[in-house]
Short mmCIF file of C-alpha atoms in Angstrom, two decimals:
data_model
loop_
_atom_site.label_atom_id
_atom_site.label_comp_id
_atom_site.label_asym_id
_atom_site.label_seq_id
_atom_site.Cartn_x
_atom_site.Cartn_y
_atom_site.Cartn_z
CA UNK A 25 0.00 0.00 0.00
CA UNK A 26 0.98 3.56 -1.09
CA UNK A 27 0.80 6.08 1.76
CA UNK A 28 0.66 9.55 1.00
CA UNK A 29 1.66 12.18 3.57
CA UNK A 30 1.59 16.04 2.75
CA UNK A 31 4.62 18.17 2.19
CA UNK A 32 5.48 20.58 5.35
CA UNK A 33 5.11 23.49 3.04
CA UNK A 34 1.75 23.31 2.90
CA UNK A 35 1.82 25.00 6.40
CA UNK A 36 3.83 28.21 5.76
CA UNK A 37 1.28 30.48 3.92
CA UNK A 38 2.06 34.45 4.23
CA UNK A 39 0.23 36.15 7.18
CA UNK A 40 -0.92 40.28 7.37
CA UNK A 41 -1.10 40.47 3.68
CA UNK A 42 -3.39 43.92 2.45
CA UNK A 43 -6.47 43.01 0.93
CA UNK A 44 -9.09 44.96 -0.23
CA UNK A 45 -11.77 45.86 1.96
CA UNK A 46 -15.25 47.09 1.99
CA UNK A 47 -16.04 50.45 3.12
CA UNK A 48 -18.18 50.08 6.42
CA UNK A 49 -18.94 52.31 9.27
CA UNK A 50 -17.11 51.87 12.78
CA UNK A 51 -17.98 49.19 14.99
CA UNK A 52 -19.25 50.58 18.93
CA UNK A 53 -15.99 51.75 20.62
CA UNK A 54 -15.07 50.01 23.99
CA UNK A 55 -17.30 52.28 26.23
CA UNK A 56 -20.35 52.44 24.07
CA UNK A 57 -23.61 50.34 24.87
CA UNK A 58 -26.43 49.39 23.18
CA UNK A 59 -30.32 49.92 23.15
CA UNK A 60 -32.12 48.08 26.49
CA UNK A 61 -34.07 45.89 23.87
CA UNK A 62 -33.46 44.24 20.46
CA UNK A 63 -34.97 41.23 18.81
CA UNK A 64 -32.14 39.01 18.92
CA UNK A 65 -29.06 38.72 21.22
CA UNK A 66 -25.79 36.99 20.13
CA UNK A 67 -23.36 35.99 22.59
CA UNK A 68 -20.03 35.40 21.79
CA UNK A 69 -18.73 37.02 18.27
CA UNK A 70 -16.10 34.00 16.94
CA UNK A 71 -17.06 32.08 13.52
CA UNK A 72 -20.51 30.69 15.02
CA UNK A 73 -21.59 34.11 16.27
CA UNK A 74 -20.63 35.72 13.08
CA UNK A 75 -22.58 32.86 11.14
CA UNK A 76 -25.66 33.35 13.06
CA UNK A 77 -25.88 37.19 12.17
CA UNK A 78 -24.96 36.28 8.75
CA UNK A 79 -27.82 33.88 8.81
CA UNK A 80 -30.35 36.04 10.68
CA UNK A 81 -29.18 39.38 8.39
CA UNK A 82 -30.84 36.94 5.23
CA UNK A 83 -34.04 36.26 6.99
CA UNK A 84 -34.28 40.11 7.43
CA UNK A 85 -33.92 39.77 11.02
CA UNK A 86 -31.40 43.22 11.25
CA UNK A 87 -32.39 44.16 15.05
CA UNK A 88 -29.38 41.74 16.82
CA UNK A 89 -27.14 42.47 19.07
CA UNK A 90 -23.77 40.79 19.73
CA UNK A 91 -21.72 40.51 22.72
CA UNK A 92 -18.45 39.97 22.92
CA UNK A 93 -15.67 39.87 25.19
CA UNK A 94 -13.44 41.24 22.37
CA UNK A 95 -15.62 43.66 20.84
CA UNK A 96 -14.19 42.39 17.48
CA UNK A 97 -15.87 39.75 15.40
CA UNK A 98 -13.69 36.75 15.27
CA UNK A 99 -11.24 38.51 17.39
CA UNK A 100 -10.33 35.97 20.06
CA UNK A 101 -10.41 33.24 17.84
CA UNK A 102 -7.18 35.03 15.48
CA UNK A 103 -5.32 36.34 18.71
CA UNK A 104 -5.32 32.43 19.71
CA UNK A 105 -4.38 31.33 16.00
CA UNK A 106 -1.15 34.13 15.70
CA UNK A 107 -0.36 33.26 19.30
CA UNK A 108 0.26 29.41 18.21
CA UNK A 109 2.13 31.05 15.19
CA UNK A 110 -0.71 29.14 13.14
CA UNK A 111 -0.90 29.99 9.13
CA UNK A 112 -3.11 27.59 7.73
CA UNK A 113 -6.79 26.18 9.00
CA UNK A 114 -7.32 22.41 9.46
CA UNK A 115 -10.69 23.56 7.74
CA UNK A 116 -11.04 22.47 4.16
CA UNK A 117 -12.47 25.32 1.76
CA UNK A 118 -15.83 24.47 2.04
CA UNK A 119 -16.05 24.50 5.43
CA UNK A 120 -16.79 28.70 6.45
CA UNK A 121 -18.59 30.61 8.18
CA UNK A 122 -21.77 31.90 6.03
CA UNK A 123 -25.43 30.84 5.11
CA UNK A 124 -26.67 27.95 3.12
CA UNK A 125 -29.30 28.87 0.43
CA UNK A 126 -28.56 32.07 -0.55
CA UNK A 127 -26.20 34.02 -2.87
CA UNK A 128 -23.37 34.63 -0.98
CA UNK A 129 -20.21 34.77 -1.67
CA UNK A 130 -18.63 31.72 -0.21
CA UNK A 131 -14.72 31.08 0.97
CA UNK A 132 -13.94 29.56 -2.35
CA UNK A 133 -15.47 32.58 -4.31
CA UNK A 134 -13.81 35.16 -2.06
CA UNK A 135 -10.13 33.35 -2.64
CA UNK A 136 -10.30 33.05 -6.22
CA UNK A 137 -11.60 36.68 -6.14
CA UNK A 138 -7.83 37.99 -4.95
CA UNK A 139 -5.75 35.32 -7.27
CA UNK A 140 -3.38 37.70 -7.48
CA UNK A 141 -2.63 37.99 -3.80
CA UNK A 142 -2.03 34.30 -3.57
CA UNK A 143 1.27 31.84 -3.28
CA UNK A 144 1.96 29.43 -6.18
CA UNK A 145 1.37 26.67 -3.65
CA UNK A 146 -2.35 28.42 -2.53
CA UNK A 147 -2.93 28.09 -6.07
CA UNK A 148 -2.82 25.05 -6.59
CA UNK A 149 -4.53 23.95 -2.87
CA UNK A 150 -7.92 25.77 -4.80
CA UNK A 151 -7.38 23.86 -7.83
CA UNK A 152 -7.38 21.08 -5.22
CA UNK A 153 -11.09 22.10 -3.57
CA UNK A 154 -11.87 23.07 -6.93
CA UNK A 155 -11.72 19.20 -7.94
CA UNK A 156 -13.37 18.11 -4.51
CA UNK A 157 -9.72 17.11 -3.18
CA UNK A 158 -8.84 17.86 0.11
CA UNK A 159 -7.44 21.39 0.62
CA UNK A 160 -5.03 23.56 3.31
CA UNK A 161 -6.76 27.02 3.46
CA UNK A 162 -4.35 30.23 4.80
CA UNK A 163 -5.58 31.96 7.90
CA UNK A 164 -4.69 35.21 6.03
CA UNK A 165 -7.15 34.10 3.51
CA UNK A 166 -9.62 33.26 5.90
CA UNK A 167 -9.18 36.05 8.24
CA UNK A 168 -9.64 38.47 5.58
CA UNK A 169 -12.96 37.05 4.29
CA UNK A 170 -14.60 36.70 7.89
CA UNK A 171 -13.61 40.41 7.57
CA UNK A 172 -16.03 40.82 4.13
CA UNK A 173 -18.79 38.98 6.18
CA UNK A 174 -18.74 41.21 8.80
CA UNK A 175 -19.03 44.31 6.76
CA UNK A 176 -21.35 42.72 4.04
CA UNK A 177 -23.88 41.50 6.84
CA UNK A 178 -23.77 45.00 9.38
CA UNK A 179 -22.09 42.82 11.92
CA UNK A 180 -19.48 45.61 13.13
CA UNK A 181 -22.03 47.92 13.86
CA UNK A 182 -24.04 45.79 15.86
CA UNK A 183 -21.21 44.02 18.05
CA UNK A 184 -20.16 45.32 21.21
CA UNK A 185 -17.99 44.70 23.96
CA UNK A 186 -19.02 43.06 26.99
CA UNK A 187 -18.40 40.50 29.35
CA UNK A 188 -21.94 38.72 30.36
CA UNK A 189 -22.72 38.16 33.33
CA UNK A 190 -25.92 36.37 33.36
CA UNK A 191 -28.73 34.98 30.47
CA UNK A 192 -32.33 35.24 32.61
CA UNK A 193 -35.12 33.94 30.24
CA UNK A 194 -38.70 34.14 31.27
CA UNK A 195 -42.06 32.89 29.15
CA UNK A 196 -41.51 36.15 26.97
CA UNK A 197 -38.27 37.53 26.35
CA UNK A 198 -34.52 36.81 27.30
CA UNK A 199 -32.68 39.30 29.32
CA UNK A 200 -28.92 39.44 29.15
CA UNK A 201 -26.64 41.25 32.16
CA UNK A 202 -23.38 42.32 30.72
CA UNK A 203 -20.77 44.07 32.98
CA UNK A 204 -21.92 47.73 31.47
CA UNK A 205 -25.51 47.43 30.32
CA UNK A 206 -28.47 44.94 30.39
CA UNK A 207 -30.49 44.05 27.03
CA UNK A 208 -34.07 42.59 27.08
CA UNK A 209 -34.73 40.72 23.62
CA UNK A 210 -37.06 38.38 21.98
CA UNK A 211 -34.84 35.34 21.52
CA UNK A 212 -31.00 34.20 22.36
CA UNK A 213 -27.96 32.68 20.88
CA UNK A 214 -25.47 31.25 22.70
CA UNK A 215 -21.96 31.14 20.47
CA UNK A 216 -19.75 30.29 23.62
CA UNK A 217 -17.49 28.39 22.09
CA UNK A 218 -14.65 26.18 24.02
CA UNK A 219 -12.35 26.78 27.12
CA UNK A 220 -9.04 25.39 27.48
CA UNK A 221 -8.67 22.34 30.08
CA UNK A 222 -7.04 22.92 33.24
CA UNK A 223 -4.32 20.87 34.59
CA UNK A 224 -5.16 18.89 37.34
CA UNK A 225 -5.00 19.90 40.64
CA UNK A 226 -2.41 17.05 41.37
CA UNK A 227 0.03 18.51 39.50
CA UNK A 228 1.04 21.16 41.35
CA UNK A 229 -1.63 21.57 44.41
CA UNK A 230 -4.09 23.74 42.28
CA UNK A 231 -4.36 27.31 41.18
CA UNK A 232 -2.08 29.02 39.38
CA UNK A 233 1.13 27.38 37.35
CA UNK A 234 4.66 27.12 38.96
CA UNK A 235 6.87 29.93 37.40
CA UNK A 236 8.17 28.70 33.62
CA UNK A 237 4.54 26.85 33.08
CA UNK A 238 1.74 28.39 31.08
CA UNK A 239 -0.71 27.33 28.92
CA UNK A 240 -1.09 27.20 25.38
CA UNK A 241 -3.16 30.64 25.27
CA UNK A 242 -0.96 32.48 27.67
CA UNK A 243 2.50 34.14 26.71
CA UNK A 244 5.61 31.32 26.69
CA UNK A 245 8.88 32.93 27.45
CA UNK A 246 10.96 33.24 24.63
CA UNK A 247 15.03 32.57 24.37
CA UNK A 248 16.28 28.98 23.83
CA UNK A 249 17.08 26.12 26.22
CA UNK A 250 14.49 22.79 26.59
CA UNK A 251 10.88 23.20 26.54
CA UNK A 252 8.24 20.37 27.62
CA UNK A 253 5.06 20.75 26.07
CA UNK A 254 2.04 18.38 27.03
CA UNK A 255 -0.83 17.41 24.94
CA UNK A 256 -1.65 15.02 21.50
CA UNK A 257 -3.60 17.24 19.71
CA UNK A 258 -2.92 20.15 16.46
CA UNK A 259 -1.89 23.05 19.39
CA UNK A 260 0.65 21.04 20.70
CA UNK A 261 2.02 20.40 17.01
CA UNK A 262 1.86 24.49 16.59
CA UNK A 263 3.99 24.75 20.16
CA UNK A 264 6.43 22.24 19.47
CA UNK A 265 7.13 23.73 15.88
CA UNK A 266 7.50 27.17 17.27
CA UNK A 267 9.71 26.06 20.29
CA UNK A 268 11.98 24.15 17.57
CA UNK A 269 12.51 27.16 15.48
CA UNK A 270 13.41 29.13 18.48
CA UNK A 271 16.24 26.46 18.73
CA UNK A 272 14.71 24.81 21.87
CA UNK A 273 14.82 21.30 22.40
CA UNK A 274 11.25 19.58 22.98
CA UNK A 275 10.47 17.11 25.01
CA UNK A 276 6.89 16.13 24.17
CA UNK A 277 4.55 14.14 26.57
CA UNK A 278 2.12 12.13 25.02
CA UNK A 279 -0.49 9.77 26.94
CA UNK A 280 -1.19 7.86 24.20
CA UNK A 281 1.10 5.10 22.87
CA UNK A 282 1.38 7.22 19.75
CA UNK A 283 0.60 10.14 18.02
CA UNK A 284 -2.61 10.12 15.60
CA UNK A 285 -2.53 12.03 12.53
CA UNK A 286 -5.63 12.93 10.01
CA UNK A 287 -6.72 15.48 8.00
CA UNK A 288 -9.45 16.91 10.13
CA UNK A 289 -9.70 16.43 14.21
CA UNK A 290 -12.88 14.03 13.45
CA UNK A 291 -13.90 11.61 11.29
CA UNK A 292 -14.78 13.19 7.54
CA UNK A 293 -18.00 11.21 7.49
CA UNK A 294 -19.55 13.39 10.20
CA UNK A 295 -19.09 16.66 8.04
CA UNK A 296 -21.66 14.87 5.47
CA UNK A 297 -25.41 14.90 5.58
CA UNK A 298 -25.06 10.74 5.76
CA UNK A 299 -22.45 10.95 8.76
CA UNK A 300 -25.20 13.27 11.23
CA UNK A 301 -27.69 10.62 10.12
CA UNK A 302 -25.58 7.77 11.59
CA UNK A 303 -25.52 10.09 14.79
CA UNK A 304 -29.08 10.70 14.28
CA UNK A 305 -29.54 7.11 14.59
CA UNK A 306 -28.19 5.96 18.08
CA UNK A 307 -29.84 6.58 21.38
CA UNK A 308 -28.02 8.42 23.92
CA UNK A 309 -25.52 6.07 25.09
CA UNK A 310 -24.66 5.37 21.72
CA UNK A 311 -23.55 8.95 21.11
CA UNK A 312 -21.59 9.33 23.59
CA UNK A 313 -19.65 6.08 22.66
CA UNK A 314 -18.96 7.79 19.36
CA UNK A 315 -18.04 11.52 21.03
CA UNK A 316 -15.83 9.36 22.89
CA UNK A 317 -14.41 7.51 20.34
CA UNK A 318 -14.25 10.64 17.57
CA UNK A 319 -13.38 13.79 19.11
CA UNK A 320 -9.18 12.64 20.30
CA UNK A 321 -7.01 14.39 19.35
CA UNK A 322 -5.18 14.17 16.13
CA UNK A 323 -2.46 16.62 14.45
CA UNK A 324 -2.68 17.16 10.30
CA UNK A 325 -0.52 15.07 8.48
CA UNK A 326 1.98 18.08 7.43
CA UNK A 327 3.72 17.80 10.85
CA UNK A 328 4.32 14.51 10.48
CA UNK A 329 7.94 15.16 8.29
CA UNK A 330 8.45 18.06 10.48
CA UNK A 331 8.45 16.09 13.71
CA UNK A 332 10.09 12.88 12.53
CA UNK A 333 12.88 14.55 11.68
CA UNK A 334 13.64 16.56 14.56
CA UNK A 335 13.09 13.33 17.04
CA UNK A 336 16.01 11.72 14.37
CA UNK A 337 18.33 14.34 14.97
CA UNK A 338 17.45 15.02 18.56
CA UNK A 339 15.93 17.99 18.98
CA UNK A 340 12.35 16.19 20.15
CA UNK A 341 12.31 13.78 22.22
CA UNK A 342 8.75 12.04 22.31
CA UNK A 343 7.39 10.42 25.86
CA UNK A 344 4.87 8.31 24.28
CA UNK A 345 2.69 6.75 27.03
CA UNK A 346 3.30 9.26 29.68
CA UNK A 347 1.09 10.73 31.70
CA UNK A 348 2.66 13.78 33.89
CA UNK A 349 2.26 13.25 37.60
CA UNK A 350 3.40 16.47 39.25
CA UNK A 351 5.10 19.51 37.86
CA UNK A 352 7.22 20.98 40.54
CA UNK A 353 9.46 24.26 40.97
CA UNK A 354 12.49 24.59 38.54
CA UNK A 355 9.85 22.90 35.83
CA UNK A 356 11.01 19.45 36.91
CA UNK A 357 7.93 17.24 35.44
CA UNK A 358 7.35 13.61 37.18
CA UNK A 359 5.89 11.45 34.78
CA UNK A 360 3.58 8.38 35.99
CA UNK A 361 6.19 5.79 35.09
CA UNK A 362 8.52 7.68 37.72
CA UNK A 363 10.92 9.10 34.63
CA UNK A 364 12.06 12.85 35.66
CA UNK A 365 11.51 15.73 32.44
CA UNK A 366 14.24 18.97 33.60
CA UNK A 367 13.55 21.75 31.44
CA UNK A 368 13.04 25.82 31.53
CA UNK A 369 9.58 26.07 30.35
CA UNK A 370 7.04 23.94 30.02
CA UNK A 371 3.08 24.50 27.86
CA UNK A 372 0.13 22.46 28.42
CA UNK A 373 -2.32 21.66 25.60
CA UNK A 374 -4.71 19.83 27.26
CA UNK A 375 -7.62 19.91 24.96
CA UNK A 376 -10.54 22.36 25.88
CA UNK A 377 -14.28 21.48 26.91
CA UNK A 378 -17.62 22.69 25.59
CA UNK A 379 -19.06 25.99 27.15
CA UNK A 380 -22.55 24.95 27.63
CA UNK A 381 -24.09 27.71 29.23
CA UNK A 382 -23.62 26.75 32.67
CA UNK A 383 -22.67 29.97 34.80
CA UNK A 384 -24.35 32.20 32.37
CA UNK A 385 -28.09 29.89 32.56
CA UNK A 386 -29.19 29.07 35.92
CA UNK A 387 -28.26 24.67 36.26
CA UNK A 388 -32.10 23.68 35.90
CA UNK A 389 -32.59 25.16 32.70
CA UNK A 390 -29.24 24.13 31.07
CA UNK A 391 -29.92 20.62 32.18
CA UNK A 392 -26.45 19.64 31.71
CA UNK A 393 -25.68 15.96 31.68
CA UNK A 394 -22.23 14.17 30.75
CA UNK A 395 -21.31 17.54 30.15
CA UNK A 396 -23.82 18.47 27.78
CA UNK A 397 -27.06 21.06 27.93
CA UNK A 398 -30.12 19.40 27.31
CA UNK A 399 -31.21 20.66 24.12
CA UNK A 400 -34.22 19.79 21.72
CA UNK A 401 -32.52 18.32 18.53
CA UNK A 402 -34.77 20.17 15.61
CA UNK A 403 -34.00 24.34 16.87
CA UNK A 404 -31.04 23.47 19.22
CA UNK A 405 -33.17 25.27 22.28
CA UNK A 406 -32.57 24.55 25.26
CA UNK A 407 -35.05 22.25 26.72
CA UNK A 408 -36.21 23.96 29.67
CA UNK A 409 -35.50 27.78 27.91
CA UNK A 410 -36.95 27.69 24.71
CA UNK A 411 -35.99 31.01 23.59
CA UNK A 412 -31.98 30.36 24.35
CA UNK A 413 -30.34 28.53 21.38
CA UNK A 414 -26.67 26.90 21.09
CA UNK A 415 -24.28 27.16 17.72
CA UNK A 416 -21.56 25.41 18.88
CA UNK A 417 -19.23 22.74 20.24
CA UNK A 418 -22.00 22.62 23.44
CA UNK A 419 -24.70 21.10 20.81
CA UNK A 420 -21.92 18.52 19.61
CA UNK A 421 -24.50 15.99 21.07
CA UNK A 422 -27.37 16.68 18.84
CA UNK A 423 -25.13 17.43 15.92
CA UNK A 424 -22.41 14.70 16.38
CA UNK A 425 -18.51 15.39 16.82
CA UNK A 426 -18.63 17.77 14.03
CA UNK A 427 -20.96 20.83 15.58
CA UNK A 428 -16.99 21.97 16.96
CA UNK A 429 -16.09 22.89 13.41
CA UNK A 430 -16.84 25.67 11.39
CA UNK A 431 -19.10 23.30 9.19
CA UNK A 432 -20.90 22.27 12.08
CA UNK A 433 -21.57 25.78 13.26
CA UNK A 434 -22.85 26.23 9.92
CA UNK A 435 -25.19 23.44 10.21
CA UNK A 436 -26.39 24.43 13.74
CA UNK A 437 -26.99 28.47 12.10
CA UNK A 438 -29.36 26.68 9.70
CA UNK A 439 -31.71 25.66 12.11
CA UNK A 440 -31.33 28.20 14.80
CA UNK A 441 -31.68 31.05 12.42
CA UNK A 442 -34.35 29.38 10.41
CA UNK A 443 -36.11 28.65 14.35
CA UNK A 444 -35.38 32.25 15.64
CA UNK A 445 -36.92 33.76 12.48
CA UNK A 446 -40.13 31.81 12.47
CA UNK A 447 -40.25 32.64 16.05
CA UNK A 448 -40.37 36.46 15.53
CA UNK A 449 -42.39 36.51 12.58
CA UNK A 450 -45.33 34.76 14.35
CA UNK A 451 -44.51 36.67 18.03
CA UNK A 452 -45.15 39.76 16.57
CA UNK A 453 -48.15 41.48 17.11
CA UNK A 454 -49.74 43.51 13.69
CA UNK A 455 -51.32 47.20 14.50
CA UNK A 456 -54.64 47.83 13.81
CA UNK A 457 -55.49 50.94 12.24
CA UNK A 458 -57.18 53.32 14.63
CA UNK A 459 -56.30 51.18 17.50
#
């Protein structure tokens, strides 16, 4: 048998090119607020927020509001990417954030749009998606056309900076406490996304890291010497690359007996209209045998050259499974199997978890269970608050392993947008004349 593996190249794409952008008005600066009412609220402004007022914007739903820690659509989700140093999406070209059934102009469009802006070898990955082949899409590319959503579909103008505080639904309308300002609307849309995974407590008593460990999101200090990084997954690939071309050496703790590699982080069959039916299709226990099974981590094949050749020549050195047992002062990590890891700094990638809406939702109407919300399966609702919705990684089990991805947040917009819309079309109440 013939294996193919990708070249490493694939992964260097240029970052902060200048592309051509649509005029738009400025988005609410940090101390601005919004009205006290709207139809729709958003919260959280990454790809699934900006897909659900892409969606809604289509079914002429234009009063939304959108919340945001950032204040900048898709903001948090490119300071993580440039933090890992990341230049290309696991994501294949078809996979965006937009709207199904309408005339938009999709990620393919927008790409071949600025040919001229593109690498010889970016090029050729759209010939690839072209031909229904798998295909490596730049961030720069990407970045720039979640930046031609957000002015195409008013999004700017309608985000705003906030932390939130607390989502309070009664029979009627959804109120949503922010830090600055309360808004009363209509309907809800949770966009929460995923948190990383904390370390546990064993490792070093709890609370904050020993000096020299961080996590993946959080600055790494820079200069050479020997860096341990923890984790399996595609941010741990990211870290150890960027570590090695600082000159560090790696050592790289792995729990399972070997790394996993695949094109995207779950199996391509759940992407497909055939793959959510096979979800579909199993009671509960069944899906979370499959979550279990299909949401490990995995890195894209392109590392794979990259980090077989530095473990040949030394530079990584691979603790395949390891489990870490204690990190202690001097970043001196104990491994289960008793072996001692000396180094100066040391990243965790532990995977992140579903935000479900706990904290935000009072715990009787998210009706969390194994971790997920309860949620009906046609609108994504929640259960027990019918006018709160989920796009997102926290609807994975009525969507299968896929509702993490950007194609599964597109999915999910379909029928929360579709849901919200019909909602507000039938809630509202017609004026009669002379009434």
């Amino acid at each position: 048998m013939i294996k193919f593996v990708p070249e490493p190249h694939l992964l260097e794409s240029p970052r902060g090119r200048d592309w051509p952008r649509l005029a738009a008005p400025a988005s609410a600066g940090p101390g601005a607020a919004p009205g006290n009412s709207a139809d729709v609220v958003i919260v959280g402004a990454g790809p699934a927020g900006l897909a659900v007022a892409s969606a809604l914007w289509h079914h002429g739903v234009r009063d939304v509001v959108v919340l945001d820690r950032t204040g900048r659509p898709c903001g948090r989700f490119f300071d993580r990417i440039d933090r890992l140093g990341q230049r290309v999406l696991r994501s294949p070209y078809e996979h965006h954030p937009g709207v199904e059934g309408y005339r938009d102009c999709e990620l393919l469009d927008f790409a071949r749009l600025h040919w001229s802006r593109l690498t010889r070898t970016e090029r050729r990955e759209i010939r690839m998606a072209q031909a229904g082949h798998r295909s490596v899409v730049p961030v720069d590319v990407f970045e720039a056309y979640c930046d031609h959503l957000v002015t195409s579909h008013h999004v700017a103008e309608n985000t705003w900076q906030a932390s939130v505080r607390e989502v309070l639904p009664t029979a009627d309308a959804v109120t949503v406490r922010a830090n600055r300002f309360t808004v009363t609307a209509q309907h809800a849309v949770l966009c929460l996304g995923e948190e990383r995974r904390g370390a546990p407590e064993a490792w070093w008593g709890g609370g904050t890291p020993p000096p020299g460990v961080s996590y993946w999101d959080e600055p790494v200090a820079g200069g050479a010497g020997r860096q341990i990084v923890v984790g399996a997954g595609l941010t741990a690939a990211h870290l150890i690359t960027g570590a090695l071309e600082a000159g560090r050496q790696v050592h790289w703790v792995v729990r399972e007996p070997g790394e996993r590699y695949q094109c995207a982080d779950v199996n391509a069959s759940f992407f497909r209209p055939e793959g959510r039916a096979r979800f579909d299709g199993v009671d509960r226990a069944g899906r979370l045998e499959l979550m279990r099974r299909h949401r490990r981590a995995s890195i894209m094949f392109e590392f794979r050259p990259l980090l077989e050749r530095a473990e040949a020549d030394g530079r990584l050195v691979v603790h395949r499974g390891e489990s870490v047992k204690e990190i202690g002062e001097g970043v001196v990590c104990r491994l289960e199997s008793g072996r001692l890891v000396e180094a100066d700094t040391a990243v965790l990638a532990l995977g992140t978890t579903p935000s479900s809406g706990a904290g935000l939702l009072p715990p009787d109407l998210v009706g969390e269970q194994d971790g997920w919300p309860d949620l009906d399966e046609r609108t994504l609702r929640y259960t027990h608050a019918p006018r709160v919705s989920v796009v997102g990684a926290a609807a994975a089990l009525m969507l299968g392993p896929a509702a993490r991805n950007i194609d599964g947040h597109r999915v999910a917009t379909a029928r929360v947008a579709a849901a919200v819309a019909h909602g507000l079309r039938h809630e509202r109440v017609p004026v009669v004349a002379g009434v």
